[in-house]
Tab-separated table of C-alpha atoms and ligand atoms in Angstrom:
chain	number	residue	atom	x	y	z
A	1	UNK	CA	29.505	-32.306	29.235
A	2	UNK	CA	26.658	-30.256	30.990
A	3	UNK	CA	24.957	-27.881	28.704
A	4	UNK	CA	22.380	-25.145	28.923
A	5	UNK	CA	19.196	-25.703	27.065
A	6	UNK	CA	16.842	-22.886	25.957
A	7	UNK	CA	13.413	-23.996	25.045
A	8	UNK	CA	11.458	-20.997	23.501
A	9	UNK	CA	8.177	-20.424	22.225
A	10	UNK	CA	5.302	-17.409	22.454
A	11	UNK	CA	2.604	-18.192	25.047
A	12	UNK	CA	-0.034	-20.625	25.103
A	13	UNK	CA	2.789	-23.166	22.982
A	14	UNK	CA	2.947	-26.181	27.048
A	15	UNK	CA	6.583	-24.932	27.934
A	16	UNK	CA	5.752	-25.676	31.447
A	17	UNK	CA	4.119	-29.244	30.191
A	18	UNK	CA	7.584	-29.874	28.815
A	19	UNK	CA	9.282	-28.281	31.580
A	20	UNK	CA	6.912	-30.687	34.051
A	21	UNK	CA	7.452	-33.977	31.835
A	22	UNK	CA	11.219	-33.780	31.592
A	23	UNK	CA	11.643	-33.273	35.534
A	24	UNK	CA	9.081	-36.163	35.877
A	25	UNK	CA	11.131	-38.431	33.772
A	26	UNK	CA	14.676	-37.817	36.273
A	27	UNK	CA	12.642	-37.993	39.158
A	28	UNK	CA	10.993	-41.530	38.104
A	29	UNK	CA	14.377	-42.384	37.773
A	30	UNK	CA	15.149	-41.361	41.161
A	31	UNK	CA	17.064	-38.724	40.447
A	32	UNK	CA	16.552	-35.239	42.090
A	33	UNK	CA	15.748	-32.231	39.806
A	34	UNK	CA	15.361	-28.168	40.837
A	35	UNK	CA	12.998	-26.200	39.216
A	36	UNK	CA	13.539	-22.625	39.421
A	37	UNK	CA	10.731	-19.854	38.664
A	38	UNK	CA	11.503	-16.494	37.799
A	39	UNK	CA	9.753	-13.890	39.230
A	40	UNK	CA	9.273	-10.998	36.741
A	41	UNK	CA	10.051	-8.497	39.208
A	42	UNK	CA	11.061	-8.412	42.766
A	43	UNK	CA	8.650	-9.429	44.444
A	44	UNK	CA	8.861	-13.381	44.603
A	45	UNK	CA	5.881	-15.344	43.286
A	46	UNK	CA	4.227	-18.497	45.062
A	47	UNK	CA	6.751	-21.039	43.715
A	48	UNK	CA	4.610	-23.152	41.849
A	49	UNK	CA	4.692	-24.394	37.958
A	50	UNK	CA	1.428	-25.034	36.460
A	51	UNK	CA	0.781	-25.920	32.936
A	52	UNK	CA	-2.694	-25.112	31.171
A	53	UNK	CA	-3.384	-28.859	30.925
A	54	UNK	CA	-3.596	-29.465	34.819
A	55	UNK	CA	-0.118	-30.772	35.649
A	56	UNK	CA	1.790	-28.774	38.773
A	57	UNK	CA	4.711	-29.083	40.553
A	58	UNK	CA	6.184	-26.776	43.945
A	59	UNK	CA	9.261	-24.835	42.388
A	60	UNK	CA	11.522	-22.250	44.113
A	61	UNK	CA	11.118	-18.826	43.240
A	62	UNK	CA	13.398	-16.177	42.639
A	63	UNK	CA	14.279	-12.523	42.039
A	64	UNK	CA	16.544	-10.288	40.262
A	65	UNK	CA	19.026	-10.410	43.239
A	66	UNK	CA	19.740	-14.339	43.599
A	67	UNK	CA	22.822	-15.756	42.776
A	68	UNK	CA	21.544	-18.882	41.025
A	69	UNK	CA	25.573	-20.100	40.638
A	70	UNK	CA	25.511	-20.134	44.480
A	71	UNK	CA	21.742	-21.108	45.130
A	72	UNK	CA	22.552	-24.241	43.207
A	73	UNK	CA	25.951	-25.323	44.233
A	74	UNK	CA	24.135	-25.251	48.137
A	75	UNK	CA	21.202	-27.441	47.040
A	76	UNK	CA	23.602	-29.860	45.305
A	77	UNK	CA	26.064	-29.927	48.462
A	78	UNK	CA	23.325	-31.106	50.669
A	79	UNK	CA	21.826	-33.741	47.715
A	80	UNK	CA	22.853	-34.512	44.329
A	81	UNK	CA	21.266	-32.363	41.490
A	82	UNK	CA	20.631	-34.328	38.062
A	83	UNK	CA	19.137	-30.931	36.489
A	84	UNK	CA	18.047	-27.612	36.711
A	85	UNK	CA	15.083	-26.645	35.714
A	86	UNK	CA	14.021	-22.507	35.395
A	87	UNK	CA	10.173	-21.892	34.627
A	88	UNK	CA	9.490	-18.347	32.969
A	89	UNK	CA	13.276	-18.108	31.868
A	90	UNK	CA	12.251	-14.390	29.932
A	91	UNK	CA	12.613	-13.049	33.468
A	92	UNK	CA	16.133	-14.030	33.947
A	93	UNK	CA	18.545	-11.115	34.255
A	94	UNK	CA	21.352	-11.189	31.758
A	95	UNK	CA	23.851	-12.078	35.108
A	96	UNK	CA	21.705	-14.897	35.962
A	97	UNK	CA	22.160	-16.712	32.629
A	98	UNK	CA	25.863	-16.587	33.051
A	99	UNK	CA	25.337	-17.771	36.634
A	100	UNK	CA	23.094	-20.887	34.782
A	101	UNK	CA	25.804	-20.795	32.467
A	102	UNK	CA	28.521	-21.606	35.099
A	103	UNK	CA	26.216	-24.629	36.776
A	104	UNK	CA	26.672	-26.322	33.784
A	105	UNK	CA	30.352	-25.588	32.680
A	106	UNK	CA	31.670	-25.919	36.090
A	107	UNK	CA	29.396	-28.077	38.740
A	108	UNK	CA	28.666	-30.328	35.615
A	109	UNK	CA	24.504	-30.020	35.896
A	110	UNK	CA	22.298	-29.261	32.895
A	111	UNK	CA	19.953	-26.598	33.295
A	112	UNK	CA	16.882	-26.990	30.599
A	113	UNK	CA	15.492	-22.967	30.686
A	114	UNK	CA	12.053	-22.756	29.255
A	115	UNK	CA	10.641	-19.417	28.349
A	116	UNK	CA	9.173	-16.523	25.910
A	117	UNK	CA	11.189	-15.332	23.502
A	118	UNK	CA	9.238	-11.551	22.670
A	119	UNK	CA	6.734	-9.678	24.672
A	120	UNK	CA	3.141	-8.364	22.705
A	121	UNK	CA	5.121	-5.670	20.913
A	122	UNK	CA	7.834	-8.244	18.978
A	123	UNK	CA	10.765	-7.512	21.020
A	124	UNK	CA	12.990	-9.844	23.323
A	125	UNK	CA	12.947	-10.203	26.745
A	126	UNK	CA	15.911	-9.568	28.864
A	127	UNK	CA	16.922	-13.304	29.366
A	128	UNK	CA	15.922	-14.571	26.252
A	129	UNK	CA	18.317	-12.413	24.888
A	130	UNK	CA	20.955	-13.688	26.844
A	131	UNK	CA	20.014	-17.233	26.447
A	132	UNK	CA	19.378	-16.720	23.165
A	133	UNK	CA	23.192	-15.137	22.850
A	134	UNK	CA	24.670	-18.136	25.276
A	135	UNK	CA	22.884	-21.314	25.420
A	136	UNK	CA	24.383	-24.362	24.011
A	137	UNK	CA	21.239	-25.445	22.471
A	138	UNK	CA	17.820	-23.947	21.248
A	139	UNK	CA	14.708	-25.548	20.748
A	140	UNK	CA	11.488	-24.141	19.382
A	141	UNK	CA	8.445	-25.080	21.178
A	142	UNK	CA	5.747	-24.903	18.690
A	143	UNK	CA	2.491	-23.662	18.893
A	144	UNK	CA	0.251	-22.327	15.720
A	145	UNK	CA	-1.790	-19.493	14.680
A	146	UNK	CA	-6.011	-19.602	13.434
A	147	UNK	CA	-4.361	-19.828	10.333
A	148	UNK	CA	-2.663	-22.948	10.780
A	149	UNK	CA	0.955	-21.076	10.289
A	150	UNK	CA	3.281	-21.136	13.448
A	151	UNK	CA	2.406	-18.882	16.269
A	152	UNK	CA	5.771	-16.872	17.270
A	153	UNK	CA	4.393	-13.756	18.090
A	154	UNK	CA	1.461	-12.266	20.780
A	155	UNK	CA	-0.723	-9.771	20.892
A	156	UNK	CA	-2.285	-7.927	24.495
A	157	UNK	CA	-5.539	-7.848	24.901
A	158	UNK	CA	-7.048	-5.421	27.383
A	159	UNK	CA	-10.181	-6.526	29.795
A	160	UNK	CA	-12.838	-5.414	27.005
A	161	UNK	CA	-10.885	-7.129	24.017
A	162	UNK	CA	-8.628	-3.783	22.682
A	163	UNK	CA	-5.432	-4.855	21.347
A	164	UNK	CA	-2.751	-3.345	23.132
A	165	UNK	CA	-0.045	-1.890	21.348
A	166	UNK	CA	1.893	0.205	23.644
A	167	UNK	CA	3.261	-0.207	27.717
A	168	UNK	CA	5.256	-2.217	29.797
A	169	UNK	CA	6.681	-5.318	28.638
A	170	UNK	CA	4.804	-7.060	31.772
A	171	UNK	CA	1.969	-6.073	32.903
A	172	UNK	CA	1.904	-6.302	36.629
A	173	UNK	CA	-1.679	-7.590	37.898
A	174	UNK	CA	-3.487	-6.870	34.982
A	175	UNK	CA	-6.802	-8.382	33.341
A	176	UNK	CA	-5.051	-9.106	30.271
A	177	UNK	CA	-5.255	-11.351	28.160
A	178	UNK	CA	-2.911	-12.934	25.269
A	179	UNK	CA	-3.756	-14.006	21.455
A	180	UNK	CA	-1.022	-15.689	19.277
A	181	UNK	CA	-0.600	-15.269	16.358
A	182	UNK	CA	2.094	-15.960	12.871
A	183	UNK	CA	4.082	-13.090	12.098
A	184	UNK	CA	2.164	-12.134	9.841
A	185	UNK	CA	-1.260	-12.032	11.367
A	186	UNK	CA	0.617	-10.629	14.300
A	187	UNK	CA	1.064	-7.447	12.454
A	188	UNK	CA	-2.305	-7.091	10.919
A	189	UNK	CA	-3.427	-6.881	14.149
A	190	UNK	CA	-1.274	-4.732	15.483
A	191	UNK	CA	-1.371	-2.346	12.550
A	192	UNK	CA	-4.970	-2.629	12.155
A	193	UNK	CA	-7.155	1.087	13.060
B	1	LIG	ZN1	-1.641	-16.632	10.926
């Protein structure tokens, strides 16, 4: 039986590596794979997966609106889907797991989501609550902290290194950058004057 896969982690930890590898390994095989990106808001992004260690791959963006369900069952009338991939699976809306859901319970595809589990102030995205709620398994993608603990949490930096503790769960076109950190280091920073 089809399942649906969340792989979570905090930034920085190769989710898209992982993401990029496992379609690889179907598609040496011959066997077609979709990788879907989420676009954190509306607007769609450029489509493309790229992992901090130089690997890419074209994907197929979408927003809030798609139906994924019906996206999906298309692609795999015209050509047989092996899997489903979805890049940047924080972004999914809560409908859109259930749609992801549904292409594995009832086309019969797995669909391996890969994504953050909480934003720089501790608190879960959208999707990964729903994946977290739904998915029929979870996998931790580890990464670690300086102090050699693992790195589950992630702190906003501004452009002149201030730690942000306070705004929008994605900043939209910002100069921002992101530090992770254990849980515990995580809230020395953030508590820090
Ligand atoms: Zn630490």
């Amino acid at each position: 039986m089809a399942k649906l896969y969340f792989s979570y982690a905090t930034m920085n930890a190769g989710k898209s590596t992982l993401l990029l590898q496992a379609s690889y390994n179907y598609r040496e095989r011959g066997m077609r794979t979709v990788i879907l990106i989420a676009a954190f808001d509306d607007r769609a992004g450029t489509g493309r997966v790229s992992s901090r260690i130089g690997l890419s791959d074209e994907g197929i963006p979408f927003t809030h609106e798609d139906d994924l369900y019906a996206l999906i069952e298309r692609l795999h009338g015209e050509e047989t889907v092996a899997c489903v991939f979805v890049d940047e699976a924080q972004f999914l809306g809560e409908d859109q797991v259930w749609q992801l859901a549904r292409v594995a319970d009832r086309i019969g595809i797995p669909v391996m989501a890969y994504g953050l589990r909480t934003d720089f102030q501790g608190k879960l995205f959208p999707g990964s609550m729903a994946l977290l709620a739904i998915a029929d398994e979870l996998r931790e993608v580890r990464t670690i902290c300086h102090c050699g603990r693992k790195a589950t949490m992630v702190v906003r930096m501004d452009a002149d290194g201030n730690v942000v503790r306070e705004g929008a769960q994605v900043d939209v076109g910002g100069n921002e950058k992101y530090v992770v950190f254990c849980r515990r280091h995580w809230e020395d920073v953030m508590k820090a004057d």
